[in-house]
Amino acid sequence: MEAAGAASPLPPTEPPPNHPAVAPLAFLLGKWRGEGEGSFPTISSFRYGEEILFSHHPSKPVISYTQKTWKAASGEPMNAESGYWRPRPDGSVDVVIAQSTGLAEVQVIE
């Protein structure tokens, strides 16, 4: 028996469809996680964890992007960046990324 005025759970709903412009990149949508090893000539090799999130709002013709890395041994943050991926009608993709270090990148992937 339910108490008077108690809320009942809502039935699950289907997510809205993606904006048609993002269809070529829809396979990227979701959270991606992994580990790797980095090396540079001036420092010792290191292991790190990485997480990338590609998300999308159905009313926008872009995919949002966030990325972060951390030291595998300690969990200490290393790098982070965010931006947008915008598919173009000609098949290319405009990518705009800002890093936590203040560096901004603008790329066209053809």
PDB file of C-alpha atoms in Angstrom:
ATOM      1  CA  MET A   1       0.000   0.000   0.000  1.00  0.00           C
ATOM      2  CA  GLU A   2       1.335   3.424  -0.953  1.00  0.00           C
ATOM      3  CA  ALA A   3       1.237   6.363   1.398  1.00  0.00           C
ATOM      4  CA  ALA A   4      -1.027   9.194   0.348  1.00  0.00           C
ATOM      5  CA  GLY A   5       0.799  11.620  -1.897  1.00  0.00           C
ATOM      6  CA  ALA A   6       3.769   9.305  -2.461  1.00  0.00           C
ATOM      7  CA  ALA A   7       5.370   9.613  -5.875  1.00  0.00           C
ATOM      8  CA  SER A   8       5.548   6.563  -8.062  1.00  0.00           C
ATOM      9  CA  PRO A   9       8.492   5.951 -10.396  1.00  0.00           C
ATOM     10  CA  LEU A  10       8.171   7.170 -13.953  1.00  0.00           C
ATOM     11  CA  PRO A  11       8.337   4.556 -16.696  1.00  0.00           C
ATOM     12  CA  PRO A  12      11.622   4.517 -18.636  1.00  0.00           C
ATOM     13  CA  THR A  13      11.645   6.746 -21.695  1.00  0.00           C
ATOM     14  CA  GLU A  14      13.565   6.422 -24.945  1.00  0.00           C
ATOM     15  CA  PRO A  15      16.303   9.017 -25.357  1.00  0.00           C
ATOM     16  CA  PRO A  16      15.552  11.526 -28.102  1.00  0.00           C
ATOM     17  CA  PRO A  17      17.203  10.823 -31.461  1.00  0.00           C
ATOM     18  CA  ASN A  18      20.548  12.411 -32.254  1.00  0.00           C
ATOM     19  CA  HIS A  19      20.713  15.518 -34.419  1.00  0.00           C
ATOM     20  CA  PRO A  20      21.116  14.251 -38.034  1.00  0.00           C
ATOM     21  CA  ALA A  21      24.373  16.191 -38.464  1.00  0.00           C
ATOM     22  CA  VAL A  22      26.160  14.088 -35.827  1.00  0.00           C
ATOM     23  CA  ALA A  23      25.223  10.722 -37.388  1.00  0.00           C
ATOM     24  CA  PRO A  24      28.721  10.155 -38.900  1.00  0.00           C
ATOM     25  CA  LEU A  25      30.293  10.476 -35.428  1.00  0.00           C
ATOM     26  CA  ALA A  26      27.544   8.854 -33.337  1.00  0.00           C
ATOM     27  CA  PHE A  27      29.772   5.801 -32.756  1.00  0.00           C
ATOM     28  CA  LEU A  28      31.944   8.018 -30.508  1.00  0.00           C
ATOM     29  CA  LEU A  29      29.112   8.915 -28.113  1.00  0.00           C
ATOM     30  CA  GLY A  30      29.597   7.687 -24.571  1.00  0.00           C
ATOM     31  CA  LYS A  31      32.352   7.389 -21.992  1.00  0.00           C
ATOM     32  CA  TRP A  32      35.662   5.806 -22.973  1.00  0.00           C
ATOM     33  CA  ARG A  33      38.204   4.792 -20.318  1.00  0.00           C
ATOM     34  CA  GLY A  34      41.594   3.151 -20.460  1.00  0.00           C
ATOM     35  CA  GLU A  35      45.194   3.091 -19.329  1.00  0.00           C
ATOM     36  CA  GLY A  36      48.389   3.726 -21.174  1.00  0.00           C
ATOM     37  CA  GLU A  37      52.065   4.494 -20.935  1.00  0.00           C
ATOM     38  CA  GLY A  38      53.683   7.760 -21.894  1.00  0.00           C
ATOM     39  CA  SER A  39      57.277   8.693 -22.566  1.00  0.00           C
ATOM     40  CA  PHE A  40      59.229  11.764 -23.522  1.00  0.00           C
ATOM     41  CA  PRO A  41      62.974  12.080 -24.161  1.00  0.00           C
ATOM     42  CA  THR A  42      63.520  14.240 -21.064  1.00  0.00           C
ATOM     43  CA  ILE A  43      61.606  12.208 -18.429  1.00  0.00           C
ATOM     44  CA  SER A  44      61.083   8.606 -17.324  1.00  0.00           C
ATOM     45  CA  SER A  45      58.211   6.607 -18.820  1.00  0.00           C
ATOM     46  CA  PHE A  46      54.975   6.781 -16.856  1.00  0.00           C
ATOM     47  CA  ARG A  47      51.627   4.984 -16.663  1.00  0.00           C
ATOM     48  CA  TYR A  48      48.394   6.940 -16.741  1.00  0.00           C
ATOM     49  CA  GLY A  49      44.629   6.539 -16.797  1.00  0.00           C
ATOM     50  CA  GLU A  50      42.424   8.421 -19.234  1.00  0.00           C
ATOM     51  CA  GLU A  51      38.726   9.126 -19.591  1.00  0.00           C
ATOM     52  CA  ILE A  52      37.050  10.705 -22.608  1.00  0.00           C
ATOM     53  CA  LEU A  53      33.381  11.641 -22.766  1.00  0.00           C
ATOM     54  CA  PHE A  54      31.594  12.408 -26.036  1.00  0.00           C
ATOM     55  CA  SER A  55      28.067  13.706 -25.390  1.00  0.00           C
ATOM     56  CA  HIS A  56      25.351  15.284 -27.464  1.00  0.00           C
ATOM     57  CA  HIS A  57      22.138  17.265 -27.092  1.00  0.00           C
ATOM     58  CA  PRO A  58      19.633  16.396 -29.852  1.00  0.00           C
ATOM     59  CA  SER A  59      18.926  20.049 -30.657  1.00  0.00           C
ATOM     60  CA  LYS A  60      22.585  20.835 -31.420  1.00  0.00           C
ATOM     61  CA  PRO A  61      24.607  19.753 -34.503  1.00  0.00           C
ATOM     62  CA  VAL A  62      27.785  19.250 -32.406  1.00  0.00           C
ATOM     63  CA  ILE A  63      29.292  16.684 -30.064  1.00  0.00           C
ATOM     64  CA  SER A  64      30.707  17.907 -26.746  1.00  0.00           C
ATOM     65  CA  TYR A  65      34.090  16.491 -25.758  1.00  0.00           C
ATOM     66  CA  THR A  66      35.877  16.286 -22.404  1.00  0.00           C
ATOM     67  CA  GLN A  67      39.107  14.445 -21.605  1.00  0.00           C
ATOM     68  CA  LYS A  68      41.119  13.952 -18.423  1.00  0.00           C
ATOM     69  CA  THR A  69      44.195  11.962 -17.466  1.00  0.00           C
ATOM     70  CA  TRP A  70      45.655  10.977 -14.099  1.00  0.00           C
ATOM     71  CA  LYS A  71      48.761   9.232 -12.777  1.00  0.00           C
ATOM     72  CA  ALA A  72      47.991   5.514 -12.596  1.00  0.00           C
ATOM     73  CA  ALA A  73      50.018   5.000  -9.410  1.00  0.00           C
ATOM     74  CA  SER A  74      48.571   7.852  -7.326  1.00  0.00           C
ATOM     75  CA  GLY A  75      45.388   9.036  -9.073  1.00  0.00           C
ATOM     76  CA  GLU A  76      46.844  12.561  -9.168  1.00  0.00           C
ATOM     77  CA  PRO A  77      45.354  14.633 -12.049  1.00  0.00           C
ATOM     78  CA  MET A  78      47.590  15.269 -15.049  1.00  0.00           C
ATOM     79  CA  ASN A  79      45.844  16.890 -18.033  1.00  0.00           C
ATOM     80  CA  ALA A  80      42.320  17.965 -18.905  1.00  0.00           C
ATOM     81  CA  GLU A  81      40.722  19.489 -21.977  1.00  0.00           C
ATOM     82  CA  SER A  82      37.275  20.101 -23.419  1.00  0.00           C
ATOM     83  CA  GLY A  83      35.695  21.274 -26.617  1.00  0.00           C
ATOM     84  CA  TYR A  84      33.391  20.449 -29.515  1.00  0.00           C
ATOM     85  CA  TRP A  85      33.434  18.266 -32.599  1.00  0.00           C
ATOM     86  CA  ARG A  86      31.259  19.590 -35.441  1.00  0.00           C
ATOM     87  CA  PRO A  87      30.643  17.365 -38.478  1.00  0.00           C
ATOM     88  CA  ARG A  88      30.402  19.295 -41.766  1.00  0.00           C
ATOM     89  CA  PRO A  89      28.258  18.409 -44.815  1.00  0.00           C
ATOM     90  CA  ASP A  90      31.427  17.764 -46.884  1.00  0.00           C
ATOM     91  CA  GLY A  91      32.482  14.956 -44.494  1.00  0.00           C
ATOM     92  CA  SER A  92      35.133  16.954 -42.646  1.00  0.00           C
ATOM     93  CA  VAL A  93      34.947  17.639 -38.914  1.00  0.00           C
ATOM     94  CA  ASP A  94      35.752  20.921 -37.166  1.00  0.00           C
ATOM     95  CA  VAL A  95      37.364  20.297 -33.763  1.00  0.00           C
ATOM     96  CA  VAL A  96      37.853  23.026 -31.157  1.00  0.00           C
ATOM     97  CA  ILE A  97      39.635  22.063 -27.926  1.00  0.00           C
ATOM     98  CA  ALA A  98      40.777  24.121 -24.921  1.00  0.00           C
ATOM     99  CA  GLN A  99      43.321  22.619 -22.540  1.00  0.00           C
ATOM    100  CA  SER A 100      43.689  23.349 -18.827  1.00  0.00           C
ATOM    101  CA  THR A 101      47.148  24.803 -19.587  1.00  0.00           C
ATOM    102  CA  GLY A 102      45.546  27.636 -21.586  1.00  0.00           C
ATOM    103  CA  LEU A 103      46.335  26.170 -24.997  1.00  0.00           C
ATOM    104  CA  ALA A 104      43.486  26.220 -27.533  1.00  0.00           C
ATOM    105  CA  GLU A 105      43.419  24.124 -30.700  1.00  0.00           C
ATOM    106  CA  VAL A 106      41.326  24.457 -33.844  1.00  0.00           C
ATOM    107  CA  GLN A 107      41.546  21.561 -36.286  1.00  0.00           C
ATOM    108  CA  VAL A 108      39.822  20.388 -39.432  1.00  0.00           C
ATOM    109  CA  ILE A 109      39.785  16.617 -39.886  1.00  0.00           C
ATOM    110  CA  GLU A 110      39.236  15.695 -43.523  1.00  0.00           C
TER     111      GLU A 110
END
